[in-house]
Short mmCIF file of C-alpha atoms and ligand atoms in Angstrom, two decimals:
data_model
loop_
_atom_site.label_atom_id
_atom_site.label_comp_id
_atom_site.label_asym_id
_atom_site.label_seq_id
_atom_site.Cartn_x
_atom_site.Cartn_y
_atom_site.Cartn_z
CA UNK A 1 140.96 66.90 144.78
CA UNK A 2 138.65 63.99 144.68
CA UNK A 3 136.95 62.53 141.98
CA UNK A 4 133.29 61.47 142.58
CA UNK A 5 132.95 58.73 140.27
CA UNK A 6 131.38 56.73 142.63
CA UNK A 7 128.05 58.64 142.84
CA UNK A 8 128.00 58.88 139.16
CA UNK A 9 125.00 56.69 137.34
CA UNK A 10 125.97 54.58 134.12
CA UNK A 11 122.85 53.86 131.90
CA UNK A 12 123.85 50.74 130.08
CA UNK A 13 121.09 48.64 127.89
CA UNK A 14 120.93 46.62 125.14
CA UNK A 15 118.97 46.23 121.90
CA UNK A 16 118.29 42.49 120.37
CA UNK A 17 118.91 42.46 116.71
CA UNK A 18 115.84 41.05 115.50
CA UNK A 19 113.60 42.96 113.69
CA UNK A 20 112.98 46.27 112.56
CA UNK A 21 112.16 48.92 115.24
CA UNK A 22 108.35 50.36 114.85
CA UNK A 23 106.70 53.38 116.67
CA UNK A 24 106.23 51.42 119.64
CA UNK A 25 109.87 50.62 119.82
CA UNK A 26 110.87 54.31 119.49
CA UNK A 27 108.57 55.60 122.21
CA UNK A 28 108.93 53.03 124.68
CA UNK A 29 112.75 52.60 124.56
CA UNK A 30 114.49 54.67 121.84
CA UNK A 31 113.45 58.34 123.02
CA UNK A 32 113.42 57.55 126.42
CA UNK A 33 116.62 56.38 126.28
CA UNK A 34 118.44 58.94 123.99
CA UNK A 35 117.39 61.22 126.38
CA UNK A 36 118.08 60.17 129.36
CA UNK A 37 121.92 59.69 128.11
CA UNK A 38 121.31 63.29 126.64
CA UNK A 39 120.47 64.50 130.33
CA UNK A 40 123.40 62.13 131.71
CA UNK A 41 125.94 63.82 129.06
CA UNK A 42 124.20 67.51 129.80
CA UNK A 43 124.30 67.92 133.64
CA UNK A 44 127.32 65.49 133.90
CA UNK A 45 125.78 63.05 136.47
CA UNK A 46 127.18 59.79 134.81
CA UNK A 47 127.48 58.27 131.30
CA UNK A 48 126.00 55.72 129.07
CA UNK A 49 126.79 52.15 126.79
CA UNK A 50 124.32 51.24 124.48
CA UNK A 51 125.12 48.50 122.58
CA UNK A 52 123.36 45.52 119.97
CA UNK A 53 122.82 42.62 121.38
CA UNK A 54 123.12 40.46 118.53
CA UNK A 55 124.45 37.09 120.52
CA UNK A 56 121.52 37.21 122.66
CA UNK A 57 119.69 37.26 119.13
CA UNK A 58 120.92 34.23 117.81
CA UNK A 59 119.02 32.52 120.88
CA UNK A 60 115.58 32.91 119.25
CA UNK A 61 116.71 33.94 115.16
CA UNK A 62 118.08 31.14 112.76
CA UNK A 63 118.01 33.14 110.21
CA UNK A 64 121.31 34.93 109.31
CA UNK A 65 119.80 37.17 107.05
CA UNK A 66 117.26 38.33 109.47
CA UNK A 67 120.27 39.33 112.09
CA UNK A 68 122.51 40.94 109.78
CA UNK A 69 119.39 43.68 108.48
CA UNK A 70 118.11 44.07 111.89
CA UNK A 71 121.50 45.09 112.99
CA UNK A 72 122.03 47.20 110.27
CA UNK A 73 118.58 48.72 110.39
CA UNK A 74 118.79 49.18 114.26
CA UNK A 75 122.35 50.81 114.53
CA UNK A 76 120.75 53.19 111.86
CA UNK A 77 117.74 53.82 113.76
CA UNK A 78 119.49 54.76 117.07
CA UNK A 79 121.71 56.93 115.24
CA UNK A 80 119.03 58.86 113.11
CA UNK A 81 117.24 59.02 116.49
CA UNK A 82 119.75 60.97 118.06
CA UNK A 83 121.73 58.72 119.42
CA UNK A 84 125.50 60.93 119.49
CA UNK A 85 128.08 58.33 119.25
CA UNK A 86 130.30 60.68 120.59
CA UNK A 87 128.52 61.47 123.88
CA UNK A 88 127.29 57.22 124.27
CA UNK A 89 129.16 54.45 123.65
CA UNK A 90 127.60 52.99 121.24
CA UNK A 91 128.93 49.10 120.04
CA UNK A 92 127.84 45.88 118.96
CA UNK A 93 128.48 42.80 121.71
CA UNK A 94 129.89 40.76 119.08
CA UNK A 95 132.84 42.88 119.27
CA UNK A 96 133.58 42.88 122.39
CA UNK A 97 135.60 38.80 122.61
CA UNK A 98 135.39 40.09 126.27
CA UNK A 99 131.96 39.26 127.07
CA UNK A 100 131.50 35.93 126.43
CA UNK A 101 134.79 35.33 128.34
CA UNK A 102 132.96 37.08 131.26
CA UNK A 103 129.50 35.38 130.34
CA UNK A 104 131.73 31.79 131.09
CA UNK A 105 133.69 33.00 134.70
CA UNK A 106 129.92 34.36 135.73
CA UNK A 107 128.38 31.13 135.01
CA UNK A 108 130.35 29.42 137.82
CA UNK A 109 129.16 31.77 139.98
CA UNK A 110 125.88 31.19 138.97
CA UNK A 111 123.78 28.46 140.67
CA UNK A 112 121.71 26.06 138.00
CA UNK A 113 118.22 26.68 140.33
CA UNK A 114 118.47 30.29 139.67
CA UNK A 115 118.33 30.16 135.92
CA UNK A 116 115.69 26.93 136.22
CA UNK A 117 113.48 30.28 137.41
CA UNK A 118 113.42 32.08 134.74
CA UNK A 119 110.54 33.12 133.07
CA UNK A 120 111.38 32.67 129.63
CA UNK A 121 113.02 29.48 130.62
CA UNK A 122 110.01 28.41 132.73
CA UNK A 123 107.63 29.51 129.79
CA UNK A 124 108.79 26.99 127.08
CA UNK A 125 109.42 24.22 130.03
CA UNK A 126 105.36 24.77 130.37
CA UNK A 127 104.32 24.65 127.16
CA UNK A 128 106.48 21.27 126.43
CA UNK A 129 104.47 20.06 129.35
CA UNK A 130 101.38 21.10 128.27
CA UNK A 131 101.68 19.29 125.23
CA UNK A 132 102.09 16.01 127.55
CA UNK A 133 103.86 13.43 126.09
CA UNK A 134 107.54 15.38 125.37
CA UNK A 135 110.55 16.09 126.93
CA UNK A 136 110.45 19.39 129.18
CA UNK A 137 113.43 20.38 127.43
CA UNK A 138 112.64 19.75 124.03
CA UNK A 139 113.52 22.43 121.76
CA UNK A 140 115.37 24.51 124.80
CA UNK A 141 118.92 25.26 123.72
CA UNK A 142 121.93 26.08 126.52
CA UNK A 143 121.48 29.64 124.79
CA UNK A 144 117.71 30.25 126.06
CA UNK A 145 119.00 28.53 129.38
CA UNK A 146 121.97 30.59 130.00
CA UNK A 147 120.64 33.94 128.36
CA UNK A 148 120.21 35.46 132.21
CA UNK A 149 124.44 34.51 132.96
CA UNK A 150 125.25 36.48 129.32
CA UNK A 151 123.24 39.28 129.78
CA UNK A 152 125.02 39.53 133.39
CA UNK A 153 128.36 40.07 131.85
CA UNK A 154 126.99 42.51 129.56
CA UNK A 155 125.75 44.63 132.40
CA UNK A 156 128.48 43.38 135.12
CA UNK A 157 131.33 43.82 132.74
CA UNK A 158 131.07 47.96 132.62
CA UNK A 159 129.81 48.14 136.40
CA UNK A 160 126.21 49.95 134.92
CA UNK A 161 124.26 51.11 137.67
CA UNK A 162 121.20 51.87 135.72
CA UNK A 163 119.69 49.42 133.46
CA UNK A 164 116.40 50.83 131.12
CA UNK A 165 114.34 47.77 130.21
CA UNK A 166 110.75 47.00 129.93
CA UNK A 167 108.91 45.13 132.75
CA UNK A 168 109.80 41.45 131.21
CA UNK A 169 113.41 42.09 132.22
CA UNK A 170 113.29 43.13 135.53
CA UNK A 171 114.20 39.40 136.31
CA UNK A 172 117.34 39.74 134.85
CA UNK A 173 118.66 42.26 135.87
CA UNK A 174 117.82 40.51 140.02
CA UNK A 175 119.95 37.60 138.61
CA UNK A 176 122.50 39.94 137.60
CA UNK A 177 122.84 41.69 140.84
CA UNK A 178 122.52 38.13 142.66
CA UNK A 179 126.14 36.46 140.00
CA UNK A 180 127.55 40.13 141.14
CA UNK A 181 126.64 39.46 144.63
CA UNK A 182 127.94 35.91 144.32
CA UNK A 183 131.14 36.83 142.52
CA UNK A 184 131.81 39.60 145.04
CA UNK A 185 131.50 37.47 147.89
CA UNK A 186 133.64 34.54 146.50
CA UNK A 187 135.96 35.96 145.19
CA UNK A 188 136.50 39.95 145.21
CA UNK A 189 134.42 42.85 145.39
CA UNK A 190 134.43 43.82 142.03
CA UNK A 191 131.15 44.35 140.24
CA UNK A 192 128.52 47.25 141.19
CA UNK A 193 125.00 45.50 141.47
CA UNK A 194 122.73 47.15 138.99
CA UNK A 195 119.08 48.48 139.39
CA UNK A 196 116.27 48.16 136.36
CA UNK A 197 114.90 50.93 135.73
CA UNK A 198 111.65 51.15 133.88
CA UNK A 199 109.70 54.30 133.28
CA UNK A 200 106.39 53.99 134.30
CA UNK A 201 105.61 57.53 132.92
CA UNK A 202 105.84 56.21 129.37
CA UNK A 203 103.08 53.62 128.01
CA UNK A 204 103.09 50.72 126.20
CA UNK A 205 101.92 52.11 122.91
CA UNK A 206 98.51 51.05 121.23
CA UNK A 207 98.84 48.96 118.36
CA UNK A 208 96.28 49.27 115.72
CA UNK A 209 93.98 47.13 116.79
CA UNK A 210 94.13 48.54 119.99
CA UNK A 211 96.07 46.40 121.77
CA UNK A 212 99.87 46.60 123.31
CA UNK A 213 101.90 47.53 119.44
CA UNK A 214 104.12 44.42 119.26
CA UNK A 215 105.64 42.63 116.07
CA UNK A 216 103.83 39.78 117.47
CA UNK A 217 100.42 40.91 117.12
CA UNK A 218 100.64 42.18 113.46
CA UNK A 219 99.32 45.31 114.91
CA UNK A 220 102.50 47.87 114.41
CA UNK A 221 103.27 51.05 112.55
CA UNK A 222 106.09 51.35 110.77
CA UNK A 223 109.25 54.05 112.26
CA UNK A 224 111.11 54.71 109.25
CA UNK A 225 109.40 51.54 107.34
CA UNK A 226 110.79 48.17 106.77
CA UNK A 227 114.02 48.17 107.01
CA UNK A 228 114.56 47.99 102.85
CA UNK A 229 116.21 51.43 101.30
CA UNK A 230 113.51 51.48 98.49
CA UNK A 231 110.46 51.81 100.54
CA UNK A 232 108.96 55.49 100.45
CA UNK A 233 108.71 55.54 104.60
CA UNK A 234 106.06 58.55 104.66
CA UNK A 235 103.84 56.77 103.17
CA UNK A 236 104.50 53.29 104.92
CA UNK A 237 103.19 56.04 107.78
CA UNK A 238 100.37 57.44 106.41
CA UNK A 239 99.34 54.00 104.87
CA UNK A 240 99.40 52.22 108.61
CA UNK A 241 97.77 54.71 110.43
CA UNK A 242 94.61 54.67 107.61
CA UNK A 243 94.38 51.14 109.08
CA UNK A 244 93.86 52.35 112.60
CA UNK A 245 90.65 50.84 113.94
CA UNK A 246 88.05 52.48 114.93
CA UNK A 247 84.51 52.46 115.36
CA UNK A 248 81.12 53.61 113.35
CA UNK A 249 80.18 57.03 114.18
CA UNK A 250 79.57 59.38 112.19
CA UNK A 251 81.76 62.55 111.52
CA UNK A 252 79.46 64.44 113.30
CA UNK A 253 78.62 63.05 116.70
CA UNK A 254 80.02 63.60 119.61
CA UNK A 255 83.29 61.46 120.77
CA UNK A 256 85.01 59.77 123.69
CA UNK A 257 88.95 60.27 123.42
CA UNK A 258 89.29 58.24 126.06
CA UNK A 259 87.90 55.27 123.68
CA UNK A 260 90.14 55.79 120.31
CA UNK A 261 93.47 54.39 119.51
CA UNK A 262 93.94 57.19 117.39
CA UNK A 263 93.74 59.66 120.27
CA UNK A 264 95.58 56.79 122.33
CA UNK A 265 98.54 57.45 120.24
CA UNK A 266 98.60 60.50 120.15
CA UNK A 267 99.21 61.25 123.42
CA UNK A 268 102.42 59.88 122.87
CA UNK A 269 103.68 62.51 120.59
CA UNK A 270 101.49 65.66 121.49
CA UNK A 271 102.39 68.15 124.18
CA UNK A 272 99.61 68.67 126.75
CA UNK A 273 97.87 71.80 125.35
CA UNK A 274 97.61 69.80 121.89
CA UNK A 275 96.15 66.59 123.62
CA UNK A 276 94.01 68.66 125.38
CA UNK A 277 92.87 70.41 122.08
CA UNK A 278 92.30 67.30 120.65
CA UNK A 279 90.46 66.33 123.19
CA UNK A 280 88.07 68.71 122.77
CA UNK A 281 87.53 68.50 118.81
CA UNK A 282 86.21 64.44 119.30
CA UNK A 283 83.71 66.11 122.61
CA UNK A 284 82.47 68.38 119.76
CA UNK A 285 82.57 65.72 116.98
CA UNK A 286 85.37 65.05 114.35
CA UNK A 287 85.60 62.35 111.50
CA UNK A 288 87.61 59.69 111.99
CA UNK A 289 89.85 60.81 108.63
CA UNK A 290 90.33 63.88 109.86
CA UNK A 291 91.95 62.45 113.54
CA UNK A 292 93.76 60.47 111.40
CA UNK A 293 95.32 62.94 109.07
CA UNK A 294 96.21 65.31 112.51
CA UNK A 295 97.95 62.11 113.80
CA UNK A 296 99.54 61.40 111.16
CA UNK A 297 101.21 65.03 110.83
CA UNK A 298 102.04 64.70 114.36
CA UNK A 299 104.45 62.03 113.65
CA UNK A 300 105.15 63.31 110.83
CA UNK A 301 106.52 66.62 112.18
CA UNK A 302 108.62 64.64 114.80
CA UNK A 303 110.10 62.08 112.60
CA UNK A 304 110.60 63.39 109.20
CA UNK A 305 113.90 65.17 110.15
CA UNK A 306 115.56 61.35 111.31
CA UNK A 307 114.03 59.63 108.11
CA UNK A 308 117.23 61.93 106.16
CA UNK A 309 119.55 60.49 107.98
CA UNK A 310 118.15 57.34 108.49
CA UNK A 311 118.07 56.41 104.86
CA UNK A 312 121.62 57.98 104.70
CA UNK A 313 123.25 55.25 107.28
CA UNK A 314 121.08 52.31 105.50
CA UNK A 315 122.34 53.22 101.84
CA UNK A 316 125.96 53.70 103.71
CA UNK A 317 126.78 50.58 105.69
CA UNK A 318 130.79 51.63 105.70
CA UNK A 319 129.58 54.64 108.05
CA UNK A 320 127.09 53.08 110.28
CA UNK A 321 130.43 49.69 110.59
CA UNK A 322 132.92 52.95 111.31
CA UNK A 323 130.44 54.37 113.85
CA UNK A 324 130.18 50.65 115.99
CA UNK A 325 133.93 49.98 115.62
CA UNK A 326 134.98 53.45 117.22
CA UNK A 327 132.85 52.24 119.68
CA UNK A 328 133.95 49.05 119.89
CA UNK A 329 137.31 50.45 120.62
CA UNK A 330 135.90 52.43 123.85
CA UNK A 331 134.15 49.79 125.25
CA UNK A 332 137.03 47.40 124.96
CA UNK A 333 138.84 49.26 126.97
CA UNK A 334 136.73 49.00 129.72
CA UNK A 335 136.35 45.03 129.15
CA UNK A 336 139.92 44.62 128.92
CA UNK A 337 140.34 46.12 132.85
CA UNK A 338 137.15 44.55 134.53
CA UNK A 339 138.16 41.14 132.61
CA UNK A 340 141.70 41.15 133.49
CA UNK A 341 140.66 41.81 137.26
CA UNK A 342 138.31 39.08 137.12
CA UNK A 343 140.19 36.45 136.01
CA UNK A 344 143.13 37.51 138.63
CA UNK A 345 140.54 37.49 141.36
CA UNK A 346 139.88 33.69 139.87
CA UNK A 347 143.37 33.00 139.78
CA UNK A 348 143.75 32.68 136.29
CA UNK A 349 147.20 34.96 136.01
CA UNK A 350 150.58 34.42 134.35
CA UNK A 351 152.92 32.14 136.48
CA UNK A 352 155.68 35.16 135.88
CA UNK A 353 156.51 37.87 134.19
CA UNK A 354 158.08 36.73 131.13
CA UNK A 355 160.70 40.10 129.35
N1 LIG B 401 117.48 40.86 126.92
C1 LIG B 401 117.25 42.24 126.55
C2 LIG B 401 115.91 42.33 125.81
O1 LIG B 401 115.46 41.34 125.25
C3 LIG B 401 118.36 42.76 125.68
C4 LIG B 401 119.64 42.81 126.43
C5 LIG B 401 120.71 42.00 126.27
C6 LIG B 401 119.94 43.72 127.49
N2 LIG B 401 121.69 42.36 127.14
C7 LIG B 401 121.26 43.39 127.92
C8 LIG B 401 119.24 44.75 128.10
C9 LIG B 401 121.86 44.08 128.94
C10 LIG B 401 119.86 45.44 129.13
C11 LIG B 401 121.16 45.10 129.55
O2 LIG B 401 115.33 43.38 125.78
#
């Protein structure tokens, strides 16, 4: 009998452990992706590696205390989530001495114009330049350079096929696929070239000023709150959304959906009928405290079961380390193959074969 592993998908993304994950974090990229490797794990078409990408977060973090309770707070997360660390593999990069081993053998096979077009690279180049008088380079480390060449051998090093990533990364995963290509042709066929895959069914969410919900803007609602044990996170929830914008009508007059961030979020966590319902309360008029409170148990409903275990894993740091080394043990056993075959293929082997 043959095996068909070659048909089979492998979802593989990583998170960058800076932060605290918010709303828009869990419905752009943690529920998608928790079920998707649900779906993977439930009808047997292929498997899934997510992992926390905490060297890629030392390119834009210097602060060590910021890295260590975003990676604490986001293996947490995932986990309350859903995330089954017995269905995924689920690890921190760190652990695996693998990838950074890959990261350097990739980088040879990686030409220096291909990472000079980068957009994040090419983004700091042109605001250096706009400032006229400095260096184009000032301020860029080898990190921010090379980030493309390690994130390669994250995704090269398992042979994903399926990457989930929002739009910005699309670029990296083409450089991936063009080191694999490289590598492959040099060398040995050994890496599968991945393909981004970005859902286009599920939106950006609306911050609460109505624009795109990003840690940059100031504009997010809290998931489980902010990252400390001692916060009540219910009311972290009920306290952001009071601060969703909105405009001046009055309770009674009639109301465009279409034209509130309140109903803009909600669609994100109501089923059709209940959007639809919704809907038609603002045609016939509804205060804005009273959209806010039915948001608000909305989210409530869906998240209040995680927040348990959420708070569990964050007062329990033992458990959540346990959880990423089990996984670190899986995924090294991948590494170990695809790196051993890699450098062979280089020519990096033992002379003989000592007793
Ligand atoms: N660069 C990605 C981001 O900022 C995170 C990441 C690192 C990643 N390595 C990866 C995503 C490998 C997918 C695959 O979102």
């Amino acid at each position: 009998m043959t095996t068909q592993t070659s048909t089979k998908k492998r979802i593989l993304t990583g998170i960058t452990t800076t932060g605290i994950p918010h709303l828009g974090n869990y419905v752009g990229s943690i529920r998608p992706a928790i079920a998707s490797a649900k779906q993977a794990f439930a009808d047997d078409s292929g498997d899934a590696f997510f992992f926390l990408a905490d060297f890629h977060a030392l390119i834009k973090c210097f602060d060590p205390d910021e890295i260590h309770r975003s990676t604490r707070a986001i293996a947490a997360t995932w986990l309350a989530c859903g995330l089954d660390p017995e269905q995924v593999i689920f690890y921190r990069q760190s652990d695996i001495a693998q990838i950074p081993e890959l990261s350097w053998i990739l980088s040879c096979s990686c030409a220096k114009g291909l990472m000079n077009r980068a957009h994040a690279y090419k983004a700091s180049v042109d605001m250096n330049l706009a400032k006229g008088d400095t260096d184009p380079d000032f301020g860029i480390s080898m990190g921010l350079f090379s980030y493309p060449v390690l994130m390669s051998a994250d995704i090269l090093m398992f042979n994903a096929t399926h990457v989930p990533v929002g739009k910005d990364q699309i670029q990296h995963i083409e450089m991936a696929r063009d080191i694999a290509g490289t590598f492959n042709h040099k060398y040995k066929e050994l890496f599968t070239l991945p393909v981004a895959v970005t859902d286009e069914n599920t939106p950006l969410l609306t911050g609460l000023d109505g624009r795109k919900m990003s840690k940059s803007y100031g504009n997010t609602i809290p998931l489980f709150g902010d990252g400390s044990p001692n916060i009540d996170p219910q009311k972290a929830l009920k306290k952001a959304i009071a601060q969703i914008v909105t405009n001046s009508q009055a309770p009674e007059e009639p109301k465009n959906p279409d034209e509130c961030n309140i109903f803009e979020i909600y669609k994100a966590f109501g089923s059709p009928d209940e959007i639809n319902e919704l809907a038609e309360r603002y045609r016939r008029g509804i205060g804005w405290g009273e959209a806010k409170d039915i948001l608000f148990h909305k989210i409530n409903d869906e998240i209040a079961p995680m927040r348990e275990k959420y708070l569990h894993l964050m007062n329990n740091p033992k458990e959540l380390e346990e959880i990423l080394q089990m996984g670190a043990v899986k995924a090294r056993r991948y590494a170990d193959k695809q790196l051993d075959k890699t450098r062979r293929a280089t020519g990096i082997r033992p002379l003989a074969k000592l007793k």
